[in-house]
PDB file of C-alpha atoms in Angstrom:
ATOM      1  CA  GLY A 185      -5.793   3.348  25.273  1.00  0.00           C
ATOM      2  CA  GLU A 186      -4.237   5.146  22.345  1.00  0.00           C
ATOM      3  CA  ASN A 187      -6.468   6.016  19.377  1.00  0.00           C
ATOM      4  CA  VAL A 188      -4.898   6.947  16.046  1.00  0.00           C
ATOM      5  CA  GLU A 189      -6.935   8.471  13.242  1.00  0.00           C
ATOM      6  CA  GLN A 190      -5.575   8.682   9.717  1.00  0.00           C
ATOM      7  CA  HIS A 191      -6.746  10.765   6.751  1.00  0.00           C
ATOM      8  CA  PRO A 192      -7.424  10.508   3.920  1.00  0.00           C
ATOM      9  CA  SER A 193      -8.328   6.873   3.408  1.00  0.00           C
ATOM     10  CA  THR A 194      -7.489   7.095  -0.297  1.00  0.00           C
ATOM     11  CA  LEU A 195      -5.259   9.512  -2.182  1.00  0.00           C
ATOM     12  CA  SER A 196      -4.669   9.744  -5.916  1.00  0.00           C
ATOM     13  CA  VAL A 197      -1.868  11.987  -7.182  1.00  0.00           C
ATOM     14  CA  GLN A 198      -0.238  12.695 -10.497  1.00  0.00           C
ATOM     15  CA  GLU A 199       3.308  11.452 -10.853  1.00  0.00           C
ATOM     16  CA  GLY A 200       5.686  14.174  -9.750  1.00  0.00           C
ATOM     17  CA  ASP A 201       3.198  15.804  -7.393  1.00  0.00           C
ATOM     18  CA  SER A 202       3.362  15.664  -3.602  1.00  0.00           C
ATOM     19  CA  ALA A 203       1.293  13.456  -1.305  1.00  0.00           C
ATOM     20  CA  VAL A 204       0.431  14.282   2.305  1.00  0.00           C
ATOM     21  CA  ILE A 205      -1.100  11.924   4.857  1.00  0.00           C
ATOM     22  CA  LYS A 206      -2.189  13.168   8.274  1.00  0.00           C
ATOM     23  CA  CYS A 207      -2.640  11.345  11.571  1.00  0.00           C
ATOM     24  CA  THR A 208      -3.840  12.386  14.998  1.00  0.00           C
ATOM     25  CA  TYR A 209      -3.299  10.559  18.266  1.00  0.00           C
ATOM     26  CA  SER A 210      -5.040  10.751  21.618  1.00  0.00           C
ATOM     27  CA  ASP A 211      -2.430   9.815  24.244  1.00  0.00           C
ATOM     28  CA  SER A 212      -0.122  12.742  24.970  1.00  0.00           C
ATOM     29  CA  ALA A 213       2.379  10.275  26.477  1.00  0.00           C
ATOM     30  CA  SER A 214       3.024   8.659  23.082  1.00  0.00           C
ATOM     31  CA  ASN A 215       6.601   9.392  22.071  1.00  0.00           C
ATOM     32  CA  TYR A 216       7.416   7.373  18.962  1.00  0.00           C
ATOM     33  CA  PHE A 217       5.680   7.578  15.596  1.00  0.00           C
ATOM     34  CA  PRO A 218       6.646   5.189  12.792  1.00  0.00           C
ATOM     35  CA  TRP A 219       5.255   5.099   9.271  1.00  0.00           C
ATOM     36  CA  TYR A 220       4.870   1.850   7.367  1.00  0.00           C
ATOM     37  CA  LYS A 221       4.409   1.212   3.669  1.00  0.00           C
ATOM     38  CA  GLN A 222       2.574  -1.933   2.616  1.00  0.00           C
ATOM     39  CA  GLU A 223       2.727  -3.055  -0.991  1.00  0.00           C
ATOM     40  CA  LEU A 224       0.333  -5.621  -2.382  1.00  0.00           C
ATOM     41  CA  GLY A 225       1.075  -9.080  -1.040  1.00  0.00           C
ATOM     42  CA  LYS A 226       3.785  -7.902   1.327  1.00  0.00           C
ATOM     43  CA  GLY A 227       4.136  -7.056   4.987  1.00  0.00           C
ATOM     44  CA  PRO A 228       4.267  -3.481   6.306  1.00  0.00           C
ATOM     45  CA  GLN A 229       7.755  -2.032   5.900  1.00  0.00           C
ATOM     46  CA  LEU A 230       9.087   0.796   8.033  1.00  0.00           C
ATOM     47  CA  ILE A 231       9.891   3.800   5.847  1.00  0.00           C
ATOM     48  CA  ILE A 232      10.494   6.558   8.378  1.00  0.00           C
ATOM     49  CA  ASP A 233       9.936   7.270  12.046  1.00  0.00           C
ATOM     50  CA  ILE A 234      10.076  10.233  14.387  1.00  0.00           C
ATOM     51  CA  ARG A 235      10.467  10.579  18.117  1.00  0.00           C
ATOM     52  CA  SER A 236       8.761  13.166  20.269  1.00  0.00           C
ATOM     53  CA  ASN A 237      11.883  15.230  20.849  1.00  0.00           C
ATOM     54  CA  VAL A 238      12.084  16.082  17.135  1.00  0.00           C
ATOM     55  CA  GLY A 239       9.702  18.199  15.075  1.00  0.00           C
ATOM     56  CA  GLU A 240      10.690  17.067  11.605  1.00  0.00           C
ATOM     57  CA  LYS A 241      12.705  14.341   9.934  1.00  0.00           C
ATOM     58  CA  LYS A 242      13.582  13.893   6.284  1.00  0.00           C
ATOM     59  CA  ASP A 243      14.885  10.998   4.218  1.00  0.00           C
ATOM     60  CA  GLN A 244      15.273  11.788   0.535  1.00  0.00           C
ATOM     61  CA  ARG A 245      11.740  12.278  -0.853  1.00  0.00           C
ATOM     62  CA  ILE A 246      10.014  11.384   2.412  1.00  0.00           C
ATOM     63  CA  ALA A 247       9.533  13.651   5.412  1.00  0.00           C
ATOM     64  CA  VAL A 248       7.554  13.423   8.610  1.00  0.00           C
ATOM     65  CA  THR A 249       6.465  16.306  10.833  1.00  0.00           C
ATOM     66  CA  LEU A 250       5.231  16.119  14.407  1.00  0.00           C
ATOM     67  CA  ASN A 251       3.194  18.649  16.355  1.00  0.00           C
ATOM     68  CA  LYS A 252       3.086  17.440  19.957  1.00  0.00           C
ATOM     69  CA  THR A 253       0.863  20.249  21.135  1.00  0.00           C
ATOM     70  CA  ALA A 254      -1.826  19.450  18.609  1.00  0.00           C
ATOM     71  CA  LYS A 255      -1.084  15.722  18.769  1.00  0.00           C
ATOM     72  CA  HIS A 256      -0.800  15.225  15.073  1.00  0.00           C
ATOM     73  CA  PHE A 257       1.884  14.048  12.668  1.00  0.00           C
ATOM     74  CA  SER A 258       2.090  13.932   8.909  1.00  0.00           C
ATOM     75  CA  LEU A 259       3.899  12.085   6.141  1.00  0.00           C
ATOM     76  CA  HIS A 260       5.014  14.046   3.096  1.00  0.00           C
ATOM     77  CA  ILE A 261       6.132  12.383  -0.115  1.00  0.00           C
ATOM     78  CA  THR A 262       7.569  14.702  -2.745  1.00  0.00           C
ATOM     79  CA  GLU A 263       8.108  14.025  -6.464  1.00  0.00           C
ATOM     80  CA  THR A 264       5.900  10.954  -6.297  1.00  0.00           C
ATOM     81  CA  GLN A 265       6.701   7.999  -8.510  1.00  0.00           C
ATOM     82  CA  PRO A 266       4.577   4.997  -9.542  1.00  0.00           C
ATOM     83  CA  GLU A 267       6.486   2.802  -7.081  1.00  0.00           C
ATOM     84  CA  ASP A 268       5.158   4.976  -4.250  1.00  0.00           C
ATOM     85  CA  SER A 269       1.719   3.439  -4.863  1.00  0.00           C
ATOM     86  CA  ALA A 270       0.897   1.417  -1.740  1.00  0.00           C
ATOM     87  CA  VAL A 271      -1.029   1.505   1.527  1.00  0.00           C
ATOM     88  CA  TYR A 272       0.596   3.699   4.160  1.00  0.00           C
ATOM     89  CA  PHE A 273       0.004   3.247   7.889  1.00  0.00           C
ATOM     90  CA  CYS A 274       0.870   5.654  10.663  1.00  0.00           C
ATOM     91  CA  ALA A 275       1.328   4.397  14.210  1.00  0.00           C
ATOM     92  CA  ALA A 276       1.880   5.749  17.699  1.00  0.00           C
ATOM     93  CA  TYR A 277       3.766   4.159  20.563  1.00  0.00           C
ATOM     94  CA  HIS A 278       4.636   4.882  24.171  1.00  0.00           C
ATOM     95  CA  SER A 279       7.987   3.632  25.407  1.00  0.00           C
ATOM     96  CA  ASN A 280       6.428   2.317  28.622  1.00  0.00           C
ATOM     97  CA  ASP A 281       4.031   0.223  26.590  1.00  0.00           C
ATOM     98  CA  TYR A 282       4.622  -2.372  23.905  1.00  0.00           C
ATOM     99  CA  LYS A 283       1.703  -1.847  21.563  1.00  0.00           C
ATOM    100  CA  LEU A 284       1.804   0.031  18.315  1.00  0.00           C
ATOM    101  CA  SER A 285      -1.543   1.730  17.724  1.00  0.00           C
ATOM    102  CA  PHE A 286      -2.103   1.867  13.974  1.00  0.00           C
ATOM    103  CA  GLY A 287      -4.126   4.203  11.839  1.00  0.00           C
ATOM    104  CA  ALA A 288      -6.588   2.649   9.405  1.00  0.00           C
ATOM    105  CA  GLY A 289      -4.289   3.185   6.427  1.00  0.00           C
ATOM    106  CA  THR A 290      -4.187   5.377   3.324  1.00  0.00           C
ATOM    107  CA  THR A 291      -4.218   3.851  -0.141  1.00  0.00           C
ATOM    108  CA  VAL A 292      -1.991   6.006  -2.327  1.00  0.00           C
ATOM    109  CA  THR A 293      -2.208   5.721  -6.092  1.00  0.00           C
ATOM    110  CA  VAL A 294       0.320   7.565  -8.238  1.00  0.00           C
ATOM    111  CA  ARG A 295      -0.981   8.133 -11.766  1.00  0.00           C
ATOM    112  CA  ALA A 296       1.613   8.007 -14.524  1.00  0.00           C
TER     113      ALA A 296
ATOM    114  CA  ASP B  98      20.916  -9.814   7.795  1.00  0.00           C
ATOM    115  CA  ALA B  99      17.710 -11.711   7.095  1.00  0.00           C
ATOM    116  CA  GLY B 100      14.439 -10.131   8.093  1.00  0.00           C
ATOM    117  CA  VAL B 101      11.512 -11.819   9.772  1.00  0.00           C
ATOM    118  CA  ILE B 102      10.743 -15.118   8.065  1.00  0.00           C
ATOM    119  CA  GLN B 103       7.256 -16.592   7.911  1.00  0.00           C
ATOM    120  CA  SER B 104       6.008 -19.877   6.535  1.00  0.00           C
ATOM    121  CA  PRO B 105       3.999 -20.922   4.735  1.00  0.00           C
ATOM    122  CA  ARG B 106       3.306 -17.850   2.605  1.00  0.00           C
ATOM    123  CA  HIS B 107      -0.057 -19.212   1.539  1.00  0.00           C
ATOM    124  CA  GLU B 108      -2.252 -21.787   3.213  1.00  0.00           C
ATOM    125  CA  VAL B 109      -5.565 -23.138   1.985  1.00  0.00           C
ATOM    126  CA  THR B 110      -7.380 -25.534   4.246  1.00  0.00           C
ATOM    127  CA  GLU B 111     -10.821 -26.865   4.944  1.00  0.00           C
ATOM    128  CA  MET B 112     -12.955 -25.906   7.893  1.00  0.00           C
ATOM    129  CA  GLY B 113     -12.159 -27.978  10.943  1.00  0.00           C
ATOM    130  CA  GLN B 114      -8.546 -28.638  10.033  1.00  0.00           C
ATOM    131  CA  GLU B 115      -5.601 -27.600  12.179  1.00  0.00           C
ATOM    132  CA  VAL B 116      -3.425 -24.808  10.847  1.00  0.00           C
ATOM    133  CA  THR B 117       0.084 -23.950  12.063  1.00  0.00           C
ATOM    134  CA  LEU B 118       1.804 -20.745  11.072  1.00  0.00           C
ATOM    135  CA  ARG B 119       5.506 -20.272  11.694  1.00  0.00           C
ATOM    136  CA  CYS B 120       7.719 -17.286  12.343  1.00  0.00           C
ATOM    137  CA  LYS B 121      11.459 -16.792  12.748  1.00  0.00           C
ATOM    138  CA  LEU B 122      12.552 -13.590  14.464  1.00  0.00           C
ATOM    139  CA  ILE B 123      15.354 -11.321  13.350  1.00  0.00           C
ATOM    140  CA  SER B 124      18.542 -12.491  15.022  1.00  0.00           C
ATOM    141  CA  GLY B 125      19.040 -10.786  18.376  1.00  0.00           C
ATOM    142  CA  HIS B 126      15.480  -9.516  18.703  1.00  0.00           C
ATOM    143  CA  ASN B 127      13.687 -10.395  21.921  1.00  0.00           C
ATOM    144  CA  SER B 128      10.046  -9.448  21.323  1.00  0.00           C
ATOM    145  CA  LEU B 129       7.519 -11.048  19.017  1.00  0.00           C
ATOM    146  CA  PHE B 130       4.084  -9.917  17.943  1.00  0.00           C
ATOM    147  CA  TRP B 131       1.434 -11.847  15.991  1.00  0.00           C
ATOM    148  CA  TYR B 132      -1.080  -9.756  14.009  1.00  0.00           C
ATOM    149  CA  ARG B 133      -4.071 -10.536  11.845  1.00  0.00           C
ATOM    150  CA  GLN B 134      -5.031  -8.262   8.961  1.00  0.00           C
ATOM    151  CA  THR B 135      -8.444  -8.152   7.297  1.00  0.00           C
ATOM    152  CA  MET B 136     -10.168  -5.533   5.195  1.00  0.00           C
ATOM    153  CA  MET B 137     -12.889  -5.099   7.801  1.00  0.00           C
ATOM    154  CA  ARG B 138     -10.750  -4.829  10.942  1.00  0.00           C
ATOM    155  CA  GLY B 139      -7.335  -3.741   9.684  1.00  0.00           C
ATOM    156  CA  LEU B 140      -4.288  -4.828  11.682  1.00  0.00           C
ATOM    157  CA  GLU B 141      -5.196  -6.520  14.966  1.00  0.00           C
ATOM    158  CA  LEU B 142      -2.650  -7.509  17.583  1.00  0.00           C
ATOM    159  CA  LEU B 143      -3.239 -11.109  18.636  1.00  0.00           C
ATOM    160  CA  ILE B 144      -0.436 -11.801  21.097  1.00  0.00           C
ATOM    161  CA  TYR B 145       2.844 -10.341  22.316  1.00  0.00           C
ATOM    162  CA  PHE B 146       5.864 -12.233  23.645  1.00  0.00           C
ATOM    163  CA  ASN B 147       8.846 -10.728  25.405  1.00  0.00           C
ATOM    164  CA  ASN B 148      11.899 -12.903  26.056  1.00  0.00           C
ATOM    165  CA  ASN B 149       9.863 -16.004  25.115  1.00  0.00           C
ATOM    166  CA  VAL B 150       7.138 -15.211  27.663  1.00  0.00           C
ATOM    167  CA  PRO B 151       3.572 -14.376  26.558  1.00  0.00           C
ATOM    168  CA  ILE B 152       2.855 -10.927  27.990  1.00  0.00           C
ATOM    169  CA  ASP B 153      -0.494 -10.083  26.438  1.00  0.00           C
ATOM    170  CA  ASP B 154      -2.806 -12.535  24.694  1.00  0.00           C
ATOM    171  CA  SER B 155      -5.959 -10.469  25.037  1.00  0.00           C
ATOM    172  CA  GLY B 156      -6.221 -10.166  21.278  1.00  0.00           C
ATOM    173  CA  MET B 157      -6.428 -13.913  20.691  1.00  0.00           C
ATOM    174  CA  PRO B 158      -9.968 -14.291  19.416  1.00  0.00           C
ATOM    175  CA  GLU B 159     -10.897 -17.655  20.907  1.00  0.00           C
ATOM    176  CA  ASP B 160      -9.516 -20.743  22.562  1.00  0.00           C
ATOM    177  CA  ARG B 161      -9.107 -22.164  19.090  1.00  0.00           C
ATOM    178  CA  PHE B 162      -6.055 -19.929  18.750  1.00  0.00           C
ATOM    179  CA  SER B 163      -2.816 -20.677  20.569  1.00  0.00           C
ATOM    180  CA  ALA B 164       0.734 -19.391  20.210  1.00  0.00           C
ATOM    181  CA  LYS B 165       4.072 -20.619  21.482  1.00  0.00           C
ATOM    182  CA  MET B 166       7.692 -19.544  21.557  1.00  0.00           C
ATOM    183  CA  PRO B 167       9.690 -22.721  22.109  1.00  0.00           C
ATOM    184  CA  ASN B 168      12.953 -20.775  21.815  1.00  0.00           C
ATOM    185  CA  ALA B 169      14.202 -17.223  21.482  1.00  0.00           C
ATOM    186  CA  SER B 170      14.086 -17.142  17.697  1.00  0.00           C
ATOM    187  CA  PHE B 171      10.979 -19.082  16.694  1.00  0.00           C
ATOM    188  CA  SER B 172       7.230 -18.943  17.223  1.00  0.00           C
ATOM    189  CA  THR B 173       4.134 -20.774  16.064  1.00  0.00           C
ATOM    190  CA  LEU B 174       0.503 -19.698  15.856  1.00  0.00           C
ATOM    191  CA  LYS B 175      -1.938 -22.576  15.776  1.00  0.00           C
ATOM    192  CA  ILE B 176      -5.643 -22.554  14.937  1.00  0.00           C
ATOM    193  CA  GLN B 177      -7.560 -25.691  15.834  1.00  0.00           C
ATOM    194  CA  PRO B 178     -10.187 -26.195  14.519  1.00  0.00           C
ATOM    195  CA  SER B 179     -10.064 -23.572  11.775  1.00  0.00           C
ATOM    196  CA  GLU B 180     -13.182 -21.759  10.574  1.00  0.00           C
ATOM    197  CA  PRO B 181     -13.885 -19.708   7.417  1.00  0.00           C
ATOM    198  CA  ARG B 182     -13.931 -16.479   9.463  1.00  0.00           C
ATOM    199  CA  ASP B 183     -10.271 -17.101  10.330  1.00  0.00           C
ATOM    200  CA  SER B 184      -9.365 -16.330   6.717  1.00  0.00           C
ATOM    201  CA  ALA B 185      -6.960 -13.386   6.804  1.00  0.00           C
ATOM    202  CA  VAL B 186      -3.324 -12.460   6.414  1.00  0.00           C
ATOM    203  CA  TYR B 187      -1.310 -13.242   9.532  1.00  0.00           C
ATOM    204  CA  PHE B 188       1.851 -11.294  10.233  1.00  0.00           C
ATOM    205  CA  CYS B 189       4.482 -11.682  12.847  1.00  0.00           C
ATOM    206  CA  ALA B 190       6.771  -8.823  13.783  1.00  0.00           C
ATOM    207  CA  SER B 191       9.918  -8.789  15.864  1.00  0.00           C
ATOM    208  CA  ARG B 192      11.531  -6.080  17.911  1.00  0.00           C
ATOM    209  CA  LEU B 193      14.665  -5.438  19.924  1.00  0.00           C
ATOM    210  CA  SER B 194      13.819  -4.002  23.347  1.00  0.00           C
ATOM    211  CA  THR B 195      11.753  -0.849  22.831  1.00  0.00           C
ATOM    212  CA  ASP B 196      12.701  -0.200  19.238  1.00  0.00           C
ATOM    213  CA  THR B 197      10.379  -0.398  16.296  1.00  0.00           C
ATOM    214  CA  GLN B 198       8.664  -3.519  15.023  1.00  0.00           C
ATOM    215  CA  TYR B 199       9.782  -5.219  11.820  1.00  0.00           C
ATOM    216  CA  PHE B 200       7.153  -7.214  10.014  1.00  0.00           C
ATOM    217  CA  GLY B 201       7.439 -10.466   8.141  1.00  0.00           C
ATOM    218  CA  PRO B 202       5.935 -11.036   4.680  1.00  0.00           C
ATOM    219  CA  GLY B 203       2.798 -12.629   6.103  1.00  0.00           C
ATOM    220  CA  THR B 204       0.854 -15.843   5.654  1.00  0.00           C
ATOM    221  CA  ARG B 205      -2.352 -15.624   3.645  1.00  0.00           C
ATOM    222  CA  LEU B 206      -4.770 -18.118   5.185  1.00  0.00           C
ATOM    223  CA  THR B 207      -7.901 -19.259   3.396  1.00  0.00           C
ATOM    224  CA  VAL B 208     -10.284 -21.571   5.233  1.00  0.00           C
ATOM    225  CA  LEU B 209     -12.900 -23.098   2.956  1.00  0.00           C
TER     226      LEU B 209
END
């Protein structure tokens, strides 16, 4: 089955700086890669996703890049703000399957 | 449009009692997933329904756990009898066809 590894497990950044989270996946057939943000006491919320036919996708301060050859994808948050503090999960999915394989999560803390 | 709705949000019960968690899918979605989240094991998929039919229940930890979808928009997860090790946050997520999963706010279960 699919195995997703996520690094780092914790990340502390100064407000205004950038944050980068990296994930690798094992199944080359995976073709959909969502990112979820989980705030304390809430469920994971989709913040951005990318499909395997695209190398990069951007939404305001958030961007995701995908390298299919190396089987890794990354989340980039620019101009971080205190409200970006949360746990972020990457996931990988194959359209012939139904399971999302999640990374272990990254706890991001933005220092004011 | 309302998101995934879960109830109760918090449940505290004593060991041996029956616990029922409830989930209402996003209107029009046809797939439902139940997850359990703990610090030790992260997000674990318990069971997956598609069009009201259980497709994969391999993640259900024991016979004490059961899940139903009596109609296309509603599901229950029952634990009988409950044990302290069942304490966790339980999420349901819904999906339309092969699109991404949208999570509910979760039910925090504490079994004393």
